[in-house]
């Protein structure tokens, strides 16, 4: 059976992908510097401590485990932080991706599946967003993800490196068996912040950023996709490339949009508790509506979502929040 090296496999999406890979019979090797990942989330394969920018270390891990493919998650993910500290984002996301491509090209090419983002579209003119929509990121985070895609195109041309970039919309939810989940510090994402406000109603309210958007209830609309559905797409992407099929970028979303207020309502339904919230000013760089057209993922990868109805996303995220609290 094949071995897959997962950079950032100790993180949120990475750990779910490792679990799913192991369930599918793959041998998993996690490569992570634990700057934001968690050692206890490495449960489905070997662990190699290392930074993606450290090409010598990466090379020795590749030589040791001889993976058949690489899935690359190790990157910085906060839009706000990328605006404050762009250098860290170009360094980690652009230089880190470049090092992986260089080492793969030097060591014998293996397919590379990399985590992309809907942030490459910026403020899309049409929704749902197809892969043919113009890419025009509006913050350093989105730019680093787009630069990575351009580098992959160039490395494929020059060195025959097969690649796929999966452009996530809003990753959410947790492992239905409660073995891993979302644990960012600080947490900036809506659903964990909403659930934290349910857990600590005296201590914190969730801030809802803007209720004057041109949407039916005035709050932003996003496409929430369950992390286990993301996981299955990565494995399909690996298999697609291992079969010698074409390199490309593909959206991963459910195709359905929910407003911030709808998320709050759904959290109240699932938890049985009121969500204490306060309306705040708009957050810079938030498009009013961001919803994927997932047709390409269905067609190219034969991908189907199984976990992404909103109630299940919130129920699994809520179970994980409660488990973390224990
Ligand atoms: N949001 C919010 N309060 C929060 C976090 C997020 O109102 O504490 C809003 C945010 O402005 C956006 C949506 O929720 O409209 C989703 O934001 P998130 O940070 O979860 O993901 P993003 O869409 O930025 O990738």
Tab-separated table of C-alpha atoms and ligand atoms in Angstrom:
chain	number	residue	atom	x	y	z
A	1	UNK	CA	0.000	0.000	0.000
A	2	UNK	CA	1.143	3.569	-0.656
A	3	UNK	CA	2.843	5.875	1.809
A	4	UNK	CA	1.778	9.518	1.965
A	5	UNK	CA	3.810	12.263	3.658
A	6	UNK	CA	1.532	14.899	5.216
A	7	UNK	CA	3.108	18.267	6.034
A	8	UNK	CA	1.105	19.997	8.753
A	9	UNK	CA	-0.445	16.658	9.697
A	10	UNK	CA	-0.654	17.743	13.355
A	11	UNK	CA	-3.075	20.551	12.488
A	12	UNK	CA	-6.824	20.807	12.091
A	13	UNK	CA	-7.425	19.687	8.505
A	14	UNK	CA	-4.172	17.712	8.341
A	15	UNK	CA	-5.032	15.459	11.287
A	16	UNK	CA	-8.438	14.601	9.807
A	17	UNK	CA	-6.788	13.758	6.495
A	18	UNK	CA	-4.276	11.505	8.291
A	19	UNK	CA	-7.083	9.638	9.995
A	20	UNK	CA	-8.938	9.188	6.724
A	21	UNK	CA	-5.774	8.086	4.878
A	22	UNK	CA	-5.108	5.455	7.564
A	23	UNK	CA	-8.710	4.252	7.338
A	24	UNK	CA	-8.224	3.837	3.583
A	25	UNK	CA	-5.139	1.675	4.161
A	26	UNK	CA	-2.400	4.224	3.447
A	27	UNK	CA	0.764	4.440	5.525
A	28	UNK	CA	0.967	7.975	6.917
A	29	UNK	CA	4.030	10.041	7.832
A	30	UNK	CA	3.425	13.432	9.470
A	31	UNK	CA	5.987	16.201	8.952
A	32	UNK	CA	5.211	19.147	11.237
A	33	UNK	CA	7.152	21.770	13.209
A	34	UNK	CA	4.397	21.899	15.886
A	35	UNK	CA	4.350	25.712	15.741
A	36	UNK	CA	0.546	25.576	15.593
A	37	UNK	CA	-0.083	21.825	15.376
A	38	UNK	CA	-0.546	19.453	18.291
A	39	UNK	CA	1.614	16.391	18.935
A	40	UNK	CA	-1.370	14.549	20.430
A	41	UNK	CA	-3.211	14.873	17.129
A	42	UNK	CA	-0.566	12.735	15.403
A	43	UNK	CA	-2.257	9.405	15.943
A	44	UNK	CA	-2.417	7.772	12.560
A	45	UNK	CA	1.184	7.411	11.471
A	46	UNK	CA	4.844	8.138	12.127
A	47	UNK	CA	5.880	11.595	13.283
A	48	UNK	CA	8.863	13.518	11.913
A	49	UNK	CA	9.501	16.886	13.515
A	50	UNK	CA	10.552	19.413	10.896
A	51	UNK	CA	9.912	22.697	9.162
A	52	UNK	CA	8.916	22.850	5.497
A	53	UNK	CA	11.540	25.544	4.909
A	54	UNK	CA	14.302	23.188	6.112
A	55	UNK	CA	15.189	21.493	2.839
A	56	UNK	CA	17.929	19.283	4.333
A	57	UNK	CA	15.555	17.855	6.930
A	58	UNK	CA	12.793	17.434	4.376
A	59	UNK	CA	15.159	15.610	2.040
A	60	UNK	CA	16.291	13.203	4.746
A	61	UNK	CA	12.666	12.448	5.727
A	62	UNK	CA	11.784	11.802	2.076
A	63	UNK	CA	14.763	9.467	1.695
A	64	UNK	CA	13.873	7.630	4.900
A	65	UNK	CA	10.168	7.031	4.215
A	66	UNK	CA	10.115	7.102	0.380
A	67	UNK	CA	6.524	8.350	0.169
A	68	UNK	CA	4.501	7.812	-3.000
A	69	UNK	CA	2.909	11.245	-2.636
A	70	UNK	CA	2.886	14.368	-0.496
A	71	UNK	CA	-0.061	16.333	0.895
A	72	UNK	CA	1.003	19.807	1.960
A	73	UNK	CA	-0.940	21.638	4.683
A	74	UNK	CA	1.853	23.284	6.659
A	75	UNK	CA	1.079	26.977	6.272
A	76	UNK	CA	-0.123	30.025	8.140
A	77	UNK	CA	-3.879	30.546	7.835
A	78	UNK	CA	-5.091	33.777	9.398
A	79	UNK	CA	-6.071	36.596	7.044
A	80	UNK	CA	-5.819	39.263	9.766
A	81	UNK	CA	-2.374	38.106	10.868
A	82	UNK	CA	-1.197	38.086	7.238
A	83	UNK	CA	-2.100	41.769	6.938
A	84	UNK	CA	-0.146	42.627	10.117
A	85	UNK	CA	2.843	40.404	9.376
A	86	UNK	CA	3.046	39.698	5.635
A	87	UNK	CA	6.692	38.684	5.846
A	88	UNK	CA	5.855	35.694	8.027
A	89	UNK	CA	3.234	34.607	5.496
A	90	UNK	CA	5.486	34.939	2.444
A	91	UNK	CA	8.211	33.132	4.352
A	92	UNK	CA	6.123	30.238	5.636
A	93	UNK	CA	3.622	29.812	2.803
A	94	UNK	CA	5.627	30.813	-0.269
A	95	UNK	CA	9.126	29.797	0.764
A	96	UNK	CA	7.840	26.646	2.492
A	97	UNK	CA	5.948	25.551	-0.633
A	98	UNK	CA	8.929	26.399	-2.826
A	99	UNK	CA	11.250	24.243	-0.706
A	100	UNK	CA	8.888	21.273	-0.975
A	101	UNK	CA	8.673	21.636	-4.757
A	102	UNK	CA	12.460	21.952	-5.065
A	103	UNK	CA	13.141	18.905	-2.910
A	104	UNK	CA	10.505	16.855	-4.752
A	105	UNK	CA	11.980	17.894	-8.084
A	106	UNK	CA	15.504	16.976	-6.938
A	107	UNK	CA	14.608	13.727	-5.202
A	108	UNK	CA	12.439	12.247	-7.947
A	109	UNK	CA	9.060	13.644	-8.639
A	110	UNK	CA	6.079	12.607	-6.603
A	111	UNK	CA	2.583	14.029	-6.822
A	112	UNK	CA	1.868	16.960	-4.538
A	113	UNK	CA	-1.618	17.815	-3.271
A	114	UNK	CA	-1.587	21.237	-1.637
A	115	UNK	CA	-4.075	23.160	0.455
A	116	UNK	CA	-5.329	26.217	-1.360
A	117	UNK	CA	-7.994	28.703	-0.448
A	118	UNK	CA	-11.060	30.517	-1.755
A	119	UNK	CA	-9.091	33.622	-0.666
A	120	UNK	CA	-7.429	33.513	-4.125
A	121	UNK	CA	-10.720	34.848	-5.585
A	122	UNK	CA	-10.729	37.997	-3.450
A	123	UNK	CA	-14.114	39.691	-3.852
A	124	UNK	CA	-15.684	37.473	-6.534
A	125	UNK	CA	-18.014	39.188	-8.978
A	126	UNK	CA	-20.234	36.140	-9.448
A	127	UNK	CA	-21.445	33.558	-6.927
A	128	UNK	CA	-21.348	30.554	-6.869
A	129	UNK	CA	-17.656	30.765	-7.610
A	130	UNK	CA	-16.257	28.552	-10.346
A	131	UNK	CA	-12.576	27.818	-10.845
A	132	UNK	CA	-12.694	29.910	-14.017
A	133	UNK	CA	-13.523	33.060	-11.994
A	134	UNK	CA	-10.664	35.562	-12.050
A	135	UNK	CA	-8.191	35.189	-9.201
A	136	UNK	CA	-7.625	38.498	-7.465
A	137	UNK	CA	-6.694	38.044	-3.804
A	138	UNK	CA	-7.102	41.066	-1.548
A	139	UNK	CA	-4.802	40.129	1.336
A	140	UNK	CA	-1.311	38.651	1.801
A	141	UNK	CA	-2.709	35.252	2.842
A	142	UNK	CA	-4.656	34.894	-0.422
A	143	UNK	CA	-1.677	36.129	-2.411
A	144	UNK	CA	0.632	33.521	-0.858
A	145	UNK	CA	-1.835	30.790	-1.876
A	146	UNK	CA	-2.044	32.117	-5.438
A	147	UNK	CA	1.740	32.400	-5.732
A	148	UNK	CA	1.968	28.763	-4.630
A	149	UNK	CA	-0.369	27.805	-7.484
A	150	UNK	CA	1.756	29.725	-10.002
A	151	UNK	CA	4.918	28.047	-8.716
A	152	UNK	CA	3.268	24.636	-9.078
A	153	UNK	CA	2.385	25.397	-12.706
A	154	UNK	CA	6.007	26.343	-13.377
A	155	UNK	CA	7.445	23.284	-11.599
A	156	UNK	CA	5.058	21.010	-13.469
A	157	UNK	CA	6.220	22.494	-16.770
A	158	UNK	CA	9.916	22.380	-15.937
A	159	UNK	CA	10.173	19.200	-13.838
A	160	UNK	CA	7.009	17.212	-14.549
A	161	UNK	CA	5.776	17.610	-10.956
A	162	UNK	CA	2.132	16.461	-10.817
A	163	UNK	CA	0.039	18.689	-8.514
A	164	UNK	CA	-3.412	19.499	-7.339
A	165	UNK	CA	-4.505	22.504	-5.297
A	166	UNK	CA	-7.740	22.198	-3.356
A	167	UNK	CA	-9.244	25.631	-2.785
A	168	UNK	CA	-11.208	25.343	0.443
A	169	UNK	CA	-14.152	27.491	1.268
A	170	UNK	CA	-14.950	27.391	5.045
A	171	UNK	CA	-13.585	24.255	6.693
A	172	UNK	CA	-15.690	23.386	9.738
A	173	UNK	CA	-16.861	20.555	11.992
A	174	UNK	CA	-14.840	17.792	13.598
A	175	UNK	CA	-14.164	14.084	13.429
A	176	UNK	CA	-17.524	12.384	14.154
A	177	UNK	CA	-15.671	9.965	16.461
A	178	UNK	CA	-14.259	12.874	18.462
A	179	UNK	CA	-10.600	11.875	18.060
A	180	UNK	CA	-9.513	15.195	16.547
A	181	UNK	CA	-10.955	18.636	15.889
A	182	UNK	CA	-10.260	22.358	15.642
A	183	UNK	CA	-7.892	23.896	18.235
A	184	UNK	CA	-6.448	27.217	17.098
A	185	UNK	CA	-4.901	29.756	19.424
A	186	UNK	CA	-6.033	32.441	19.017
A	187	UNK	CA	-9.252	31.217	17.415
A	188	UNK	CA	-10.561	33.518	14.704
A	189	UNK	CA	-13.155	31.317	12.984
A	190	UNK	CA	-16.866	31.832	13.397
A	191	UNK	CA	-18.153	28.410	14.461
A	192	UNK	CA	-15.637	27.699	17.256
A	193	UNK	CA	-16.094	31.265	18.506
A	194	UNK	CA	-19.879	30.857	18.557
A	195	UNK	CA	-19.537	27.586	20.481
A	196	UNK	CA	-17.059	29.120	22.901
A	197	UNK	CA	-19.650	31.818	23.685
A	198	UNK	CA	-22.167	29.050	24.428
A	199	UNK	CA	-19.699	27.363	26.794
A	200	UNK	CA	-18.671	30.546	28.610
A	201	UNK	CA	-21.719	32.842	28.359
A	202	UNK	CA	-20.638	34.911	31.362
A	203	UNK	CA	-17.111	35.443	30.091
A	204	UNK	CA	-17.477	35.995	26.378
A	205	UNK	CA	-19.873	37.046	23.690
A	206	UNK	CA	-19.173	36.292	20.066
A	207	UNK	CA	-18.687	39.373	17.905
A	208	UNK	CA	-20.639	39.318	14.643
A	209	UNK	CA	-18.666	41.376	12.169
A	210	UNK	CA	-21.158	43.544	10.278
A	211	UNK	CA	-24.925	43.342	9.785
A	212	UNK	CA	-25.162	45.854	6.943
A	213	UNK	CA	-24.046	43.650	4.032
A	214	UNK	CA	-26.255	43.353	0.932
A	215	UNK	CA	-27.551	39.925	2.023
A	216	UNK	CA	-31.066	38.986	3.232
A	217	UNK	CA	-30.243	39.379	6.955
A	218	UNK	CA	-27.318	41.782	6.533
A	219	UNK	CA	-24.598	39.311	7.646
A	220	UNK	CA	-21.984	37.605	5.476
A	221	UNK	CA	-22.764	34.368	3.702
A	222	UNK	CA	-20.210	31.551	3.607
A	223	UNK	CA	-20.009	27.978	2.358
A	224	UNK	CA	-19.199	25.656	5.297
A	225	UNK	CA	-17.698	22.319	4.355
A	226	UNK	CA	-17.164	19.519	6.855
A	227	UNK	CA	-13.514	18.691	7.480
A	228	UNK	CA	-14.152	14.950	6.914
A	229	UNK	CA	-15.489	15.779	3.447
A	230	UNK	CA	-12.319	17.779	2.837
A	231	UNK	CA	-10.362	14.723	3.966
A	232	UNK	CA	-11.954	12.405	1.422
A	233	UNK	CA	-11.276	14.942	-1.360
A	234	UNK	CA	-7.546	14.929	-0.556
A	235	UNK	CA	-7.345	11.177	-0.820
A	236	UNK	CA	-9.263	11.255	-4.121
A	237	UNK	CA	-6.859	13.965	-5.341
A	238	UNK	CA	-3.850	11.767	-4.480
A	239	UNK	CA	-5.381	8.826	-6.288
A	240	UNK	CA	-6.187	11.027	-9.296
A	241	UNK	CA	-2.543	12.108	-9.578
A	242	UNK	CA	-1.132	8.638	-8.863
A	243	UNK	CA	-3.200	7.432	-11.831
A	244	UNK	CA	-1.387	9.989	-13.994
A	245	UNK	CA	-4.379	12.269	-14.492
A	246	UNK	CA	-4.068	16.045	-15.037
A	247	UNK	CA	-2.837	18.623	-12.547
A	248	UNK	CA	-5.294	21.419	-11.690
A	249	UNK	CA	-6.924	23.579	-9.003
A	250	UNK	CA	-10.320	22.565	-7.684
A	251	UNK	CA	-12.833	24.226	-5.341
A	252	UNK	CA	-13.987	22.366	-2.254
A	253	UNK	CA	-17.268	23.641	-0.899
A	254	UNK	CA	-20.784	22.375	-0.375
A	255	UNK	CA	-22.377	24.791	-2.838
A	256	UNK	CA	-24.731	26.056	-0.130
A	257	UNK	CA	-24.368	29.359	1.686
A	258	UNK	CA	-25.336	30.280	5.254
A	259	UNK	CA	-25.265	33.694	6.850
A	260	UNK	CA	-23.517	34.457	10.131
A	261	UNK	CA	-26.928	34.851	11.791
A	262	UNK	CA	-28.027	31.474	10.399
A	263	UNK	CA	-24.943	29.912	11.982
A	264	UNK	CA	-25.856	31.465	15.323
A	265	UNK	CA	-29.410	30.133	15.008
A	266	UNK	CA	-28.197	26.654	14.030
A	267	UNK	CA	-25.798	26.650	17.010
A	268	UNK	CA	-28.691	27.513	19.319
A	269	UNK	CA	-30.743	24.648	17.869
A	270	UNK	CA	-27.912	22.114	18.194
A	271	UNK	CA	-26.681	23.115	21.655
A	272	UNK	CA	-30.042	24.014	23.161
A	273	UNK	CA	-28.496	27.242	24.517
A	274	UNK	CA	-28.677	30.899	23.563
A	275	UNK	CA	-25.598	32.306	21.840
A	276	UNK	CA	-24.595	35.599	23.459
A	277	UNK	CA	-23.465	37.933	20.673
A	278	UNK	CA	-22.732	41.546	19.922
A	279	UNK	CA	-22.823	43.206	16.506
A	280	UNK	CA	-19.506	44.825	15.627
A	281	UNK	CA	-18.170	46.720	12.624
A	282	UNK	CA	-17.340	44.867	9.436
A	283	UNK	CA	-14.038	42.966	9.417
A	284	UNK	CA	-11.709	44.302	6.722
A	285	UNK	CA	-11.538	42.207	3.582
A	286	UNK	CA	-14.696	40.139	4.121
A	287	UNK	CA	-16.683	39.606	0.911
A	288	UNK	CA	-20.474	39.663	1.459
A	289	UNK	CA	-21.029	36.282	-0.136
A	290	UNK	CA	-18.622	33.426	-0.829
A	291	UNK	CA	-20.129	30.157	-2.033
A	292	UNK	CA	-18.422	27.494	-4.136
A	293	UNK	CA	-19.589	25.878	-7.305
A	294	UNK	CA	-18.436	22.333	-6.448
A	295	UNK	CA	-19.262	20.857	-9.884
A	296	UNK	CA	-15.632	20.395	-10.891
A	297	UNK	CA	-14.763	18.445	-7.725
A	298	UNK	CA	-17.724	16.165	-8.346
A	299	UNK	CA	-16.833	15.659	-11.968
A	300	UNK	CA	-13.019	15.367	-11.805
A	301	UNK	CA	-12.656	13.613	-8.427
A	302	UNK	CA	-16.053	11.930	-8.226
A	303	UNK	CA	-16.265	13.628	-4.826
A	304	UNK	CA	-19.444	13.573	-2.810
A	305	UNK	CA	-20.051	15.280	0.500
A	306	UNK	CA	-21.380	13.055	3.282
A	307	UNK	CA	-20.944	15.136	6.422
A	308	UNK	CA	-21.612	18.712	5.379
A	309	UNK	CA	-25.198	19.414	6.366
A	310	UNK	CA	-25.108	22.338	8.737
A	311	UNK	CA	-26.587	20.526	11.695
A	312	UNK	CA	-23.944	17.805	11.477
A	313	UNK	CA	-21.156	20.384	11.164
A	314	UNK	CA	-22.340	22.102	14.329
A	315	UNK	CA	-23.082	18.884	16.210
A	316	UNK	CA	-19.578	17.465	15.586
A	317	UNK	CA	-17.925	20.818	16.374
A	318	UNK	CA	-19.981	21.078	19.579
A	319	UNK	CA	-19.041	17.552	20.671
A	320	UNK	CA	-15.370	18.443	20.119
A	321	UNK	CA	-15.660	21.723	22.072
A	322	UNK	CA	-17.154	19.857	24.995
A	323	UNK	CA	-14.481	17.174	24.823
A	324	UNK	CA	-11.725	19.813	24.818
A	325	UNK	CA	-13.266	21.327	27.948
A	326	UNK	CA	-12.966	18.086	29.899
B	1	LIG	N1	-17.103	36.096	11.811
B	1	LIG	C1	-17.765	36.726	12.833
B	1	LIG	N2	-17.265	36.580	14.095
B	1	LIG	C2	-16.164	35.835	14.393
B	1	LIG	C3	-15.504	35.192	13.328
B	1	LIG	C4	-15.989	35.333	12.047
B	1	LIG	O1	-18.768	37.402	12.622
B	1	LIG	O2	-15.774	35.746	15.568
B	1	LIG	C5	-17.633	36.196	10.440
B	1	LIG	C6	-16.631	36.721	9.425
B	1	LIG	O3	-16.688	38.132	9.369
B	1	LIG	C7	-17.132	36.043	8.147
B	1	LIG	C8	-17.689	34.715	8.634
B	1	LIG	O4	-17.964	34.894	10.023
B	1	LIG	O5	-18.184	36.781	7.583
B	1	LIG	C9	-16.725	33.559	8.485
B	1	LIG	O6	-15.482	33.942	9.021
B	1	LIG	P1	-14.329	32.908	9.364
B	1	LIG	O7	-13.225	33.697	10.024
B	1	LIG	O8	-14.891	31.759	10.128
B	1	LIG	O9	-13.861	32.340	7.972
B	1	LIG	P2	-13.392	33.134	6.619
B	1	LIG	O10	-14.642	33.299	5.804
B	1	LIG	O11	-12.764	34.423	7.028
B	1	LIG	O12	-12.447	32.182	5.995
